[in-house]
mmCIF file with all atom_site columns, C-alpha atoms in Angstrom:
data_model
loop_
_atom_site.group_PDB
_atom_site.id
_atom_site.type_symbol
_atom_site.label_atom_id
_atom_site.label_alt_id
_atom_site.label_comp_id
_atom_site.label_asym_id
_atom_site.label_entity_id
_atom_site.label_seq_id
_atom_site.pdbx_PDB_ins_code
_atom_site.Cartn_x
_atom_site.Cartn_y
_atom_site.Cartn_z
_atom_site.occupancy
_atom_site.B_iso_or_equiv
_atom_site.pdbx_formal_charge
_atom_site.auth_seq_id
_atom_site.auth_comp_id
_atom_site.auth_asym_id
_atom_site.auth_atom_id
_atom_site.pdbx_PDB_model_num
ATOM 1   C CA . UNK A 1 1   ? 110.024 97.971  104.749 1.00 0.00 ? 1   UNK A CA 1
ATOM 2   C CA . UNK A 1 2   ? 109.350 101.416 106.223 1.00 0.00 ? 2   UNK A CA 1
ATOM 3   C CA . UNK A 1 3   ? 108.599 102.375 109.772 1.00 0.00 ? 3   UNK A CA 1
ATOM 4   C CA . UNK A 1 4   ? 108.733 105.518 111.896 1.00 0.00 ? 4   UNK A CA 1
ATOM 5   C CA . UNK A 1 5   ? 108.924 106.247 115.480 1.00 0.00 ? 5   UNK A CA 1
ATOM 6   C CA . UNK A 1 6   ? 107.835 109.256 117.427 1.00 0.00 ? 6   UNK A CA 1
ATOM 7   C CA . UNK A 1 7   ? 109.418 108.779 121.011 1.00 0.00 ? 7   UNK A CA 1
ATOM 8   C CA . UNK A 1 8   ? 107.364 111.464 122.762 1.00 0.00 ? 8   UNK A CA 1
ATOM 9   C CA . UNK A 1 9   ? 103.412 110.716 123.215 1.00 0.00 ? 9   UNK A CA 1
ATOM 10  C CA . UNK A 1 10  ? 102.923 114.400 124.261 1.00 0.00 ? 10  UNK A CA 1
ATOM 11  C CA . UNK A 1 11  ? 105.017 117.667 124.007 1.00 0.00 ? 11  UNK A CA 1
ATOM 12  C CA . UNK A 1 12  ? 104.118 120.675 126.193 1.00 0.00 ? 12  UNK A CA 1
ATOM 13  C CA . UNK A 1 13  ? 105.319 124.043 125.211 1.00 0.00 ? 13  UNK A CA 1
ATOM 14  C CA . UNK A 1 14  ? 104.324 127.806 126.268 1.00 0.00 ? 14  UNK A CA 1
ATOM 15  C CA . UNK A 1 15  ? 103.137 129.993 123.637 1.00 0.00 ? 15  UNK A CA 1
ATOM 16  C CA . UNK A 1 16  ? 105.777 131.934 121.993 1.00 0.00 ? 16  UNK A CA 1
ATOM 17  C CA . UNK A 1 17  ? 108.551 129.151 122.840 1.00 0.00 ? 17  UNK A CA 1
ATOM 18  C CA . UNK A 1 18  ? 110.182 127.024 120.136 1.00 0.00 ? 18  UNK A CA 1
ATOM 19  C CA . UNK A 1 19  ? 108.487 123.608 119.343 1.00 0.00 ? 19  UNK A CA 1
ATOM 20  C CA . UNK A 1 20  ? 110.161 120.541 118.367 1.00 0.00 ? 20  UNK A CA 1
ATOM 21  C CA . UNK A 1 21  ? 108.462 117.339 117.497 1.00 0.00 ? 21  UNK A CA 1
ATOM 22  C CA . UNK A 1 22  ? 110.754 114.441 117.121 1.00 0.00 ? 22  UNK A CA 1
ATOM 23  C CA . UNK A 1 23  ? 110.697 111.527 114.505 1.00 0.00 ? 23  UNK A CA 1
ATOM 24  C CA . UNK A 1 24  ? 113.010 108.836 113.565 1.00 0.00 ? 24  UNK A CA 1
ATOM 25  C CA . UNK A 1 25  ? 112.590 106.552 110.520 1.00 0.00 ? 25  UNK A CA 1
ATOM 26  C CA . UNK A 1 26  ? 113.788 103.052 109.423 1.00 0.00 ? 26  UNK A CA 1
ATOM 27  C CA . UNK A 1 27  ? 113.285 102.642 105.640 1.00 0.00 ? 27  UNK A CA 1
ATOM 28  C CA . UNK A 1 28  ? 115.167 100.616 102.881 1.00 0.00 ? 28  UNK A CA 1
ATOM 29  C CA . UNK A 1 29  ? 116.214 102.788 100.152 1.00 0.00 ? 29  UNK A CA 1
ATOM 30  C CA . UNK A 1 30  ? 115.710 106.464 99.898  1.00 0.00 ? 30  UNK A CA 1
ATOM 31  C CA . UNK A 1 31  ? 113.059 107.622 102.602 1.00 0.00 ? 31  UNK A CA 1
ATOM 32  C CA . UNK A 1 32  ? 110.183 109.534 101.533 1.00 0.00 ? 32  UNK A CA 1
ATOM 33  C CA . UNK A 1 33  ? 109.106 111.546 104.796 1.00 0.00 ? 33  UNK A CA 1
ATOM 34  C CA . UNK A 1 34  ? 106.062 113.526 105.656 1.00 0.00 ? 34  UNK A CA 1
ATOM 35  C CA . UNK A 1 35  ? 104.505 115.519 108.507 1.00 0.00 ? 35  UNK A CA 1
ATOM 36  C CA . UNK A 1 36  ? 100.854 115.646 108.929 1.00 0.00 ? 36  UNK A CA 1
ATOM 37  C CA . UNK A 1 37  ? 98.667  117.411 111.583 1.00 0.00 ? 37  UNK A CA 1
ATOM 38  C CA . UNK A 1 38  ? 95.587  116.137 112.873 1.00 0.00 ? 38  UNK A CA 1
ATOM 39  C CA . UNK A 1 39  ? 92.772  118.364 114.581 1.00 0.00 ? 39  UNK A CA 1
ATOM 40  C CA . UNK A 1 40  ? 90.069  116.815 116.808 1.00 0.00 ? 40  UNK A CA 1
ATOM 41  C CA . UNK A 1 41  ? 87.271  115.277 114.629 1.00 0.00 ? 41  UNK A CA 1
ATOM 42  C CA . UNK A 1 42  ? 89.204  116.315 111.473 1.00 0.00 ? 42  UNK A CA 1
ATOM 43  C CA . UNK A 1 43  ? 91.070  114.598 108.774 1.00 0.00 ? 43  UNK A CA 1
ATOM 44  C CA . UNK A 1 44  ? 95.016  115.024 108.441 1.00 0.00 ? 44  UNK A CA 1
ATOM 45  C CA . UNK A 1 45  ? 96.438  118.235 107.119 1.00 0.00 ? 45  UNK A CA 1
ATOM 46  C CA . UNK A 1 46  ? 99.690  117.960 104.954 1.00 0.00 ? 46  UNK A CA 1
ATOM 47  C CA . UNK A 1 47  ? 102.537 120.102 106.683 1.00 0.00 ? 47  UNK A CA 1
ATOM 48  C CA . UNK A 1 48  ? 105.617 119.190 104.446 1.00 0.00 ? 48  UNK A CA 1
ATOM 49  C CA . UNK A 1 49  ? 107.618 116.361 102.886 1.00 0.00 ? 49  UNK A CA 1
ATOM 50  C CA . UNK A 1 50  ? 111.252 115.320 102.264 1.00 0.00 ? 50  UNK A CA 1
ATOM 51  C CA . UNK A 1 51  ? 111.865 113.488 99.016  1.00 0.00 ? 51  UNK A CA 1
ATOM 52  C CA . UNK A 1 52  ? 115.431 114.562 98.206  1.00 0.00 ? 52  UNK A CA 1
ATOM 53  C CA . UNK A 1 53  ? 117.494 117.714 98.126  1.00 0.00 ? 53  UNK A CA 1
ATOM 54  C CA . UNK A 1 54  ? 118.026 120.215 100.952 1.00 0.00 ? 54  UNK A CA 1
ATOM 55  C CA . UNK A 1 55  ? 117.901 118.837 104.327 1.00 0.00 ? 55  UNK A CA 1
ATOM 56  C CA . UNK A 1 56  ? 115.980 121.696 105.741 1.00 0.00 ? 56  UNK A CA 1
ATOM 57  C CA . UNK A 1 57  ? 112.329 121.587 104.370 1.00 0.00 ? 57  UNK A CA 1
ATOM 58  C CA . UNK A 1 58  ? 109.935 124.405 104.834 1.00 0.00 ? 58  UNK A CA 1
ATOM 59  C CA . UNK A 1 59  ? 106.320 123.818 104.945 1.00 0.00 ? 59  UNK A CA 1
ATOM 60  C CA . UNK A 1 60  ? 102.899 125.429 105.968 1.00 0.00 ? 60  UNK A CA 1
ATOM 61  C CA . UNK A 1 61  ? 101.954 127.520 108.872 1.00 0.00 ? 61  UNK A CA 1
ATOM 62  C CA . UNK A 1 62  ? 105.580 128.403 109.713 1.00 0.00 ? 62  UNK A CA 1
ATOM 63  C CA . UNK A 1 63  ? 106.764 124.811 110.442 1.00 0.00 ? 63  UNK A CA 1
ATOM 64  C CA . UNK A 1 64  ? 110.144 123.305 109.124 1.00 0.00 ? 64  UNK A CA 1
ATOM 65  C CA . UNK A 1 65  ? 111.658 120.076 109.345 1.00 0.00 ? 65  UNK A CA 1
ATOM 66  C CA . UNK A 1 66  ? 115.369 118.878 109.127 1.00 0.00 ? 66  UNK A CA 1
ATOM 67  C CA . UNK A 1 67  ? 116.468 115.692 107.532 1.00 0.00 ? 67  UNK A CA 1
ATOM 68  C CA . UNK A 1 68  ? 119.261 114.044 109.251 1.00 0.00 ? 68  UNK A CA 1
ATOM 69  C CA . UNK A 1 69  ? 120.480 110.864 107.532 1.00 0.00 ? 69  UNK A CA 1
ATOM 70  C CA . UNK A 1 70  ? 123.195 109.974 109.904 1.00 0.00 ? 70  UNK A CA 1
ATOM 71  C CA . UNK A 1 71  ? 120.844 109.952 112.803 1.00 0.00 ? 71  UNK A CA 1
ATOM 72  C CA . UNK A 1 72  ? 117.815 108.770 110.742 1.00 0.00 ? 72  UNK A CA 1
ATOM 73  C CA . UNK A 1 73  ? 115.604 111.550 111.893 1.00 0.00 ? 73  UNK A CA 1
ATOM 74  C CA . UNK A 1 74  ? 113.205 114.077 110.665 1.00 0.00 ? 74  UNK A CA 1
ATOM 75  C CA . UNK A 1 75  ? 112.344 116.416 113.445 1.00 0.00 ? 75  UNK A CA 1
ATOM 76  C CA . UNK A 1 76  ? 109.522 119.014 112.962 1.00 0.00 ? 76  UNK A CA 1
ATOM 77  C CA . UNK A 1 77  ? 110.165 122.596 114.271 1.00 0.00 ? 77  UNK A CA 1
ATOM 78  C CA . UNK A 1 78  ? 108.526 125.781 114.642 1.00 0.00 ? 78  UNK A CA 1
ATOM 79  C CA . UNK A 1 79  ? 110.339 128.979 116.280 1.00 0.00 ? 79  UNK A CA 1
ATOM 80  C CA . UNK A 1 80  ? 107.482 130.337 117.912 1.00 0.00 ? 80  UNK A CA 1
ATOM 81  C CA . UNK A 1 81  ? 104.514 127.989 118.882 1.00 0.00 ? 81  UNK A CA 1
ATOM 82  C CA . UNK A 1 82  ? 100.950 129.258 118.938 1.00 0.00 ? 82  UNK A CA 1
ATOM 83  C CA . UNK A 1 83  ? 98.029  127.875 121.029 1.00 0.00 ? 83  UNK A CA 1
ATOM 84  C CA . UNK A 1 84  ? 96.232  127.015 117.603 1.00 0.00 ? 84  UNK A CA 1
ATOM 85  C CA . UNK A 1 85  ? 99.318  124.613 117.106 1.00 0.00 ? 85  UNK A CA 1
ATOM 86  C CA . UNK A 1 86  ? 97.748  122.302 119.704 1.00 0.00 ? 86  UNK A CA 1
ATOM 87  C CA . UNK A 1 87  ? 97.071  119.142 117.794 1.00 0.00 ? 87  UNK A CA 1
ATOM 88  C CA . UNK A 1 88  ? 98.039  115.476 117.047 1.00 0.00 ? 88  UNK A CA 1
ATOM 89  C CA . UNK A 1 89  ? 101.199 115.285 114.758 1.00 0.00 ? 89  UNK A CA 1
ATOM 90  C CA . UNK A 1 90  ? 102.272 112.376 112.591 1.00 0.00 ? 90  UNK A CA 1
ATOM 91  C CA . UNK A 1 91  ? 105.423 111.712 110.538 1.00 0.00 ? 91  UNK A CA 1
ATOM 92  C CA . UNK A 1 92  ? 104.534 108.877 108.099 1.00 0.00 ? 92  UNK A CA 1
ATOM 93  C CA . UNK A 1 93  ? 106.880 107.232 105.648 1.00 0.00 ? 93  UNK A CA 1
ATOM 94  C CA . UNK A 1 94  ? 106.154 106.057 102.231 1.00 0.00 ? 94  UNK A CA 1
ATOM 95  C CA . UNK A 1 95  ? 105.295 107.356 98.754  1.00 0.00 ? 95  UNK A CA 1
ATOM 96  C CA . UNK A 1 96  ? 102.670 107.125 96.187  1.00 0.00 ? 96  UNK A CA 1
ATOM 97  C CA . UNK A 1 97  ? 99.779  107.092 98.734  1.00 0.00 ? 97  UNK A CA 1
ATOM 98  C CA . UNK A 1 98  ? 100.894 103.993 100.973 1.00 0.00 ? 98  UNK A CA 1
ATOM 99  C CA . UNK A 1 99  ? 102.021 105.690 104.130 1.00 0.00 ? 99  UNK A CA 1
ATOM 100 C CA . UNK A 1 100 ? 103.181 104.065 107.361 1.00 0.00 ? 100 UNK A CA 1
ATOM 101 C CA . UNK A 1 101 ? 102.164 105.882 110.368 1.00 0.00 ? 101 UNK A CA 1
ATOM 102 C CA . UNK A 1 102 ? 103.448 105.694 113.912 1.00 0.00 ? 102 UNK A CA 1
ATOM 103 C CA . UNK A 1 103 ? 101.151 106.489 116.977 1.00 0.00 ? 103 UNK A CA 1
ATOM 104 C CA . UNK A 1 104 ? 101.693 110.333 116.751 1.00 0.00 ? 104 UNK A CA 1
ATOM 105 C CA . UNK A 1 105 ? 102.681 113.040 119.198 1.00 0.00 ? 105 UNK A CA 1
ATOM 106 C CA . UNK A 1 106 ? 100.057 115.230 120.979 1.00 0.00 ? 106 UNK A CA 1
ATOM 107 C CA . UNK A 1 107 ? 101.290 118.905 121.133 1.00 0.00 ? 107 UNK A CA 1
ATOM 108 C CA . UNK A 1 108 ? 99.798  121.037 123.812 1.00 0.00 ? 108 UNK A CA 1
ATOM 109 C CA . UNK A 1 109 ? 100.615 124.832 123.676 1.00 0.00 ? 109 UNK A CA 1
ATOM 110 C CA . UNK A 1 110 ? 99.555  126.706 126.694 1.00 0.00 ? 110 UNK A CA 1
ATOM 111 C CA . UNK A 1 111 ? 98.823  130.508 126.724 1.00 0.00 ? 111 UNK A CA 1
ATOM 112 C CA . UNK B 2 1   ? 90.312  122.401 103.815 1.00 0.00 ? 1   UNK B CA 1
ATOM 113 C CA . UNK B 2 2   ? 91.091  119.920 101.121 1.00 0.00 ? 2   UNK B CA 1
ATOM 114 C CA . UNK B 2 3   ? 88.621  118.969 98.319  1.00 0.00 ? 3   UNK B CA 1
ATOM 115 C CA . UNK B 2 4   ? 88.062  115.541 99.604  1.00 0.00 ? 4   UNK B CA 1
ATOM 116 C CA . UNK B 2 5   ? 84.755  114.583 100.962 1.00 0.00 ? 5   UNK B CA 1
ATOM 117 C CA . UNK B 2 6   ? 83.494  111.609 102.823 1.00 0.00 ? 6   UNK B CA 1
ATOM 118 C CA . UNK B 2 7   ? 80.046  110.225 103.775 1.00 0.00 ? 7   UNK B CA 1
ATOM 119 C CA . UNK B 2 8   ? 78.455  109.477 106.053 1.00 0.00 ? 8   UNK B CA 1
ATOM 120 C CA . UNK B 2 9   ? 80.090  111.533 108.801 1.00 0.00 ? 9   UNK B CA 1
ATOM 121 C CA . UNK B 2 10  ? 79.131  108.914 111.455 1.00 0.00 ? 10  UNK B CA 1
ATOM 122 C CA . UNK B 2 11  ? 77.652  105.411 111.278 1.00 0.00 ? 11  UNK B CA 1
ATOM 123 C CA . UNK B 2 12  ? 76.541  102.853 113.861 1.00 0.00 ? 12  UNK B CA 1
ATOM 124 C CA . UNK B 2 13  ? 76.287  99.025  112.844 1.00 0.00 ? 13  UNK B CA 1
ATOM 125 C CA . UNK B 2 14  ? 75.808  95.666  114.384 1.00 0.00 ? 14  UNK B CA 1
ATOM 126 C CA . UNK B 2 15  ? 78.421  92.962  114.475 1.00 0.00 ? 15  UNK B CA 1
ATOM 127 C CA . UNK B 2 16  ? 77.901  90.845  111.294 1.00 0.00 ? 16  UNK B CA 1
ATOM 128 C CA . UNK B 2 17  ? 76.659  93.490  109.163 1.00 0.00 ? 17  UNK B CA 1
ATOM 129 C CA . UNK B 2 18  ? 77.967  95.129  106.102 1.00 0.00 ? 18  UNK B CA 1
ATOM 130 C CA . UNK B 2 19  ? 78.928  98.789  105.393 1.00 0.00 ? 19  UNK B CA 1
ATOM 131 C CA . UNK B 2 20  ? 79.801  100.962 102.639 1.00 0.00 ? 20  UNK B CA 1
ATOM 132 C CA . UNK B 2 21  ? 81.763  104.139 103.001 1.00 0.00 ? 21  UNK B CA 1
ATOM 133 C CA . UNK B 2 22  ? 82.026  106.720 100.238 1.00 0.00 ? 22  UNK B CA 1
ATOM 134 C CA . UNK B 2 23  ? 84.745  109.138 99.215  1.00 0.00 ? 23  UNK B CA 1
ATOM 135 C CA . UNK B 2 24  ? 84.952  111.794 96.613  1.00 0.00 ? 24  UNK B CA 1
ATOM 136 C CA . UNK B 2 25  ? 88.542  112.745 95.676  1.00 0.00 ? 25  UNK B CA 1
ATOM 137 C CA . UNK B 2 26  ? 90.149  116.073 95.054  1.00 0.00 ? 26  UNK B CA 1
ATOM 138 C CA . UNK B 2 27  ? 89.822  117.322 91.515  1.00 0.00 ? 27  UNK B CA 1
ATOM 139 C CA . UNK B 2 28  ? 92.467  115.982 89.264  1.00 0.00 ? 28  UNK B CA 1
ATOM 140 C CA . UNK B 2 29  ? 93.528  113.236 91.674  1.00 0.00 ? 29  UNK B CA 1
ATOM 141 C CA . UNK B 2 30  ? 93.231  109.694 90.283  1.00 0.00 ? 30  UNK B CA 1
ATOM 142 C CA . UNK B 2 31  ? 94.812  107.948 93.115  1.00 0.00 ? 31  UNK B CA 1
ATOM 143 C CA . UNK B 2 32  ? 92.872  107.176 96.305  1.00 0.00 ? 32  UNK B CA 1
ATOM 144 C CA . UNK B 2 33  ? 93.883  105.468 99.487  1.00 0.00 ? 33  UNK B CA 1
ATOM 145 C CA . UNK B 2 34  ? 92.088  104.317 102.399 1.00 0.00 ? 34  UNK B CA 1
ATOM 146 C CA . UNK B 2 35  ? 93.114  104.271 106.060 1.00 0.00 ? 35  UNK B CA 1
ATOM 147 C CA . UNK B 2 36  ? 91.756  102.840 109.278 1.00 0.00 ? 36  UNK B CA 1
ATOM 148 C CA . UNK B 2 37  ? 92.322  105.107 112.542 1.00 0.00 ? 37  UNK B CA 1
ATOM 149 C CA . UNK B 2 38  ? 91.503  103.250 115.807 1.00 0.00 ? 38  UNK B CA 1
ATOM 150 C CA . UNK B 2 39  ? 91.111  105.361 118.898 1.00 0.00 ? 39  UNK B CA 1
ATOM 151 C CA . UNK B 2 40  ? 94.425  106.649 120.095 1.00 0.00 ? 40  UNK B CA 1
ATOM 152 C CA . UNK B 2 41  ? 96.381  105.243 117.232 1.00 0.00 ? 41  UNK B CA 1
ATOM 153 C CA . UNK B 2 42  ? 97.863  106.407 113.807 1.00 0.00 ? 42  UNK B CA 1
ATOM 154 C CA . UNK B 2 43  ? 96.028  105.700 110.587 1.00 0.00 ? 43  UNK B CA 1
ATOM 155 C CA . UNK B 2 44  ? 96.731  102.120 109.206 1.00 0.00 ? 44  UNK B CA 1
ATOM 156 C CA . UNK B 2 45  ? 96.987  101.695 105.382 1.00 0.00 ? 45  UNK B CA 1
ATOM 157 C CA . UNK B 2 46  ? 94.102  99.587  104.004 1.00 0.00 ? 46  UNK B CA 1
ATOM 158 C CA . UNK B 2 47  ? 94.570  99.855  100.266 1.00 0.00 ? 47  UNK B CA 1
ATOM 159 C CA . UNK B 2 48  ? 95.032  101.958 97.421  1.00 0.00 ? 48  UNK B CA 1
ATOM 160 C CA . UNK B 2 49  ? 93.305  102.341 94.058  1.00 0.00 ? 49  UNK B CA 1
ATOM 161 C CA . UNK B 2 50  ? 94.579  103.666 90.877  1.00 0.00 ? 50  UNK B CA 1
ATOM 162 C CA . UNK B 2 51  ? 92.595  103.956 87.678  1.00 0.00 ? 51  UNK B CA 1
ATOM 163 C CA . UNK B 2 52  ? 90.119  101.633 89.211  1.00 0.00 ? 52  UNK B CA 1
ATOM 164 C CA . UNK B 2 53  ? 92.466  98.900  90.023  1.00 0.00 ? 53  UNK B CA 1
ATOM 165 C CA . UNK B 2 54  ? 93.708  97.984  93.496  1.00 0.00 ? 54  UNK B CA 1
ATOM 166 C CA . UNK B 2 55  ? 97.473  99.042  93.702  1.00 0.00 ? 55  UNK B CA 1
ATOM 167 C CA . UNK B 2 56  ? 98.745  97.845  96.911  1.00 0.00 ? 56  UNK B CA 1
ATOM 168 C CA . UNK B 2 57  ? 96.987  96.593  100.207 1.00 0.00 ? 57  UNK B CA 1
ATOM 169 C CA . UNK B 2 58  ? 98.098  96.672  103.867 1.00 0.00 ? 58  UNK B CA 1
ATOM 170 C CA . UNK B 2 59  ? 97.426  93.928  106.339 1.00 0.00 ? 59  UNK B CA 1
ATOM 171 C CA . UNK B 2 60  ? 93.521  93.764  106.207 1.00 0.00 ? 60  UNK B CA 1
ATOM 172 C CA . UNK B 2 61  ? 91.548  90.778  105.681 1.00 0.00 ? 61  UNK B CA 1
ATOM 173 C CA . UNK B 2 62  ? 89.474  90.318  102.283 1.00 0.00 ? 62  UNK B CA 1
ATOM 174 C CA . UNK B 2 63  ? 86.397  91.236  104.001 1.00 0.00 ? 63  UNK B CA 1
ATOM 175 C CA . UNK B 2 64  ? 87.678  94.865  103.437 1.00 0.00 ? 64  UNK B CA 1
ATOM 176 C CA . UNK B 2 65  ? 87.137  95.714  99.708  1.00 0.00 ? 65  UNK B CA 1
ATOM 177 C CA . UNK B 2 66  ? 87.059  98.694  97.583  1.00 0.00 ? 66  UNK B CA 1
ATOM 178 C CA . UNK B 2 67  ? 85.950  100.150 94.246  1.00 0.00 ? 67  UNK B CA 1
ATOM 179 C CA . UNK B 2 68  ? 87.139  103.212 92.326  1.00 0.00 ? 68  UNK B CA 1
ATOM 180 C CA . UNK B 2 69  ? 84.765  104.563 89.775  1.00 0.00 ? 69  UNK B CA 1
ATOM 181 C CA . UNK B 2 70  ? 85.792  106.494 86.447  1.00 0.00 ? 70  UNK B CA 1
ATOM 182 C CA . UNK B 2 71  ? 85.041  109.773 88.160  1.00 0.00 ? 71  UNK B CA 1
ATOM 183 C CA . UNK B 2 72  ? 87.534  108.862 90.719  1.00 0.00 ? 72  UNK B CA 1
ATOM 184 C CA . UNK B 2 73  ? 85.220  108.652 93.591  1.00 0.00 ? 73  UNK B CA 1
ATOM 185 C CA . UNK B 2 74  ? 85.395  105.506 95.653  1.00 0.00 ? 74  UNK B CA 1
ATOM 186 C CA . UNK B 2 75  ? 84.044  103.152 98.202  1.00 0.00 ? 75  UNK B CA 1
ATOM 187 C CA . UNK B 2 76  ? 85.218  101.010 101.014 1.00 0.00 ? 76  UNK B CA 1
ATOM 188 C CA . UNK B 2 77  ? 83.204  97.985  101.948 1.00 0.00 ? 77  UNK B CA 1
ATOM 189 C CA . UNK B 2 78  ? 83.332  95.935  104.935 1.00 0.00 ? 78  UNK B CA 1
ATOM 190 C CA . UNK B 2 79  ? 81.765  92.708  105.307 1.00 0.00 ? 79  UNK B CA 1
ATOM 191 C CA . UNK B 2 80  ? 80.955  90.632  108.495 1.00 0.00 ? 80  UNK B CA 1
ATOM 192 C CA . UNK B 2 81  ? 81.615  93.548  110.791 1.00 0.00 ? 81  UNK B CA 1
ATOM 193 C CA . UNK B 2 82  ? 83.516  92.880  114.129 1.00 0.00 ? 82  UNK B CA 1
ATOM 194 C CA . UNK B 2 83  ? 83.856  95.126  117.204 1.00 0.00 ? 83  UNK B CA 1
ATOM 195 C CA . UNK B 2 84  ? 87.414  95.870  116.333 1.00 0.00 ? 84  UNK B CA 1
ATOM 196 C CA . UNK B 2 85  ? 86.132  97.571  113.133 1.00 0.00 ? 85  UNK B CA 1
ATOM 197 C CA . UNK B 2 86  ? 85.184  100.228 115.233 1.00 0.00 ? 86  UNK B CA 1
ATOM 198 C CA . UNK B 2 87  ? 87.396  103.397 113.962 1.00 0.00 ? 87  UNK B CA 1
ATOM 199 C CA . UNK B 2 88  ? 87.829  106.498 112.059 1.00 0.00 ? 88  UNK B CA 1
ATOM 200 C CA . UNK B 2 89  ? 88.133  105.741 108.287 1.00 0.00 ? 89  UNK B CA 1
ATOM 201 C CA . UNK B 2 90  ? 90.018  108.055 106.200 1.00 0.00 ? 90  UNK B CA 1
ATOM 202 C CA . UNK B 2 91  ? 90.310  108.417 102.528 1.00 0.00 ? 91  UNK B CA 1
ATOM 203 C CA . UNK B 2 92  ? 92.968  110.384 100.992 1.00 0.00 ? 92  UNK B CA 1
ATOM 204 C CA . UNK B 2 93  ? 93.688  111.310 97.256  1.00 0.00 ? 93  UNK B CA 1
ATOM 205 C CA . UNK B 2 94  ? 96.870  112.129 95.376  1.00 0.00 ? 94  UNK B CA 1
ATOM 206 C CA . UNK B 2 95  ? 98.318  112.706 92.126  1.00 0.00 ? 95  UNK B CA 1
ATOM 207 C CA . UNK B 2 96  ? 99.093  109.528 90.038  1.00 0.00 ? 96  UNK B CA 1
ATOM 208 C CA . UNK B 2 97  ? 102.220 107.691 90.172  1.00 0.00 ? 97  UNK B CA 1
ATOM 209 C CA . UNK B 2 98  ? 105.087 109.734 88.764  1.00 0.00 ? 98  UNK B CA 1
ATOM 210 C CA . UNK B 2 99  ? 103.055 112.836 88.808  1.00 0.00 ? 99  UNK B CA 1
ATOM 211 C CA . UNK B 2 100 ? 103.849 113.978 92.168  1.00 0.00 ? 100 UNK B CA 1
ATOM 212 C CA . UNK B 2 101 ? 105.798 112.977 95.160  1.00 0.00 ? 101 UNK B CA 1
ATOM 213 C CA . UNK B 2 102 ? 102.848 111.458 96.948  1.00 0.00 ? 102 UNK B CA 1
ATOM 214 C CA . UNK B 2 103 ? 101.527 114.000 99.377  1.00 0.00 ? 103 UNK B CA 1
ATOM 215 C CA . UNK B 2 104 ? 98.031  113.052 100.180 1.00 0.00 ? 104 UNK B CA 1
ATOM 216 C CA . UNK B 2 105 ? 95.039  115.232 100.683 1.00 0.00 ? 105 UNK B CA 1
ATOM 217 C CA . UNK B 2 106 ? 92.791  113.588 103.445 1.00 0.00 ? 106 UNK B CA 1
ATOM 218 C CA . UNK B 2 107 ? 89.154  113.796 103.839 1.00 0.00 ? 107 UNK B CA 1
ATOM 219 C CA . UNK B 2 108 ? 87.355  114.440 107.255 1.00 0.00 ? 108 UNK B CA 1
ATOM 220 C CA . UNK B 2 109 ? 86.743  110.714 107.836 1.00 0.00 ? 109 UNK B CA 1
ATOM 221 C CA . UNK B 2 110 ? 83.780  108.420 108.651 1.00 0.00 ? 110 UNK B CA 1
ATOM 222 C CA . UNK B 2 111 ? 83.538  107.408 112.226 1.00 0.00 ? 111 UNK B CA 1
ATOM 223 C CA . UNK B 2 112 ? 82.138  103.930 112.298 1.00 0.00 ? 112 UNK B CA 1
ATOM 224 C CA . UNK B 2 113 ? 80.914  102.320 115.504 1.00 0.00 ? 113 UNK B CA 1
ATOM 225 C CA . UNK B 2 114 ? 80.311  98.609  115.551 1.00 0.00 ? 114 UNK B CA 1
ATOM 226 C CA . UNK B 2 115 ? 78.068  97.324  118.543 1.00 0.00 ? 115 UNK B CA 1
#
């Protein structure tokens, strides 16, 4: 069984400040972890994935995520947030197109 | 933008009716998954199709059914609509098993409202 938890419903950050969106997972076996972003009235856009290998994963639009096995976490980070990063972020677990999503975290970046 | 398209964009149906939603996968992708996203929630996995066969199903009743065609387009059919079926329905295509690590490319979704 696979599940994820995003402990924050919303994250507020000022433009130019670092952005972190938290995610913890519970999976049996090796975890396949992803980050997606959803803009209003749009589908989900793939940001990055962790399958195996380096714990620091670099993705699209300047985002990266750190896989921490001991803490079962996969937090998303961006060094300098933009107003255009305001959106809903999801960290599903799964593979081969069968993803288990949490409720997501709304990111609000203020000018 | 991904190469995944969905139709229609919006749809309003009455409780008890049947609905068909359509999806065209990204070129080269032969696996499609469908998700239901209720308002304020994350997407929930409905089922996946691979080479025209169902290849996994989430916790959805049999009145949710699907088809995948030889050109890898697909349909989601829902019979006997209920008010709780009101949601955004997303399809996502990906490479076949063993050909990728499973990242999916989502369409923009179909917003279904059941009254």
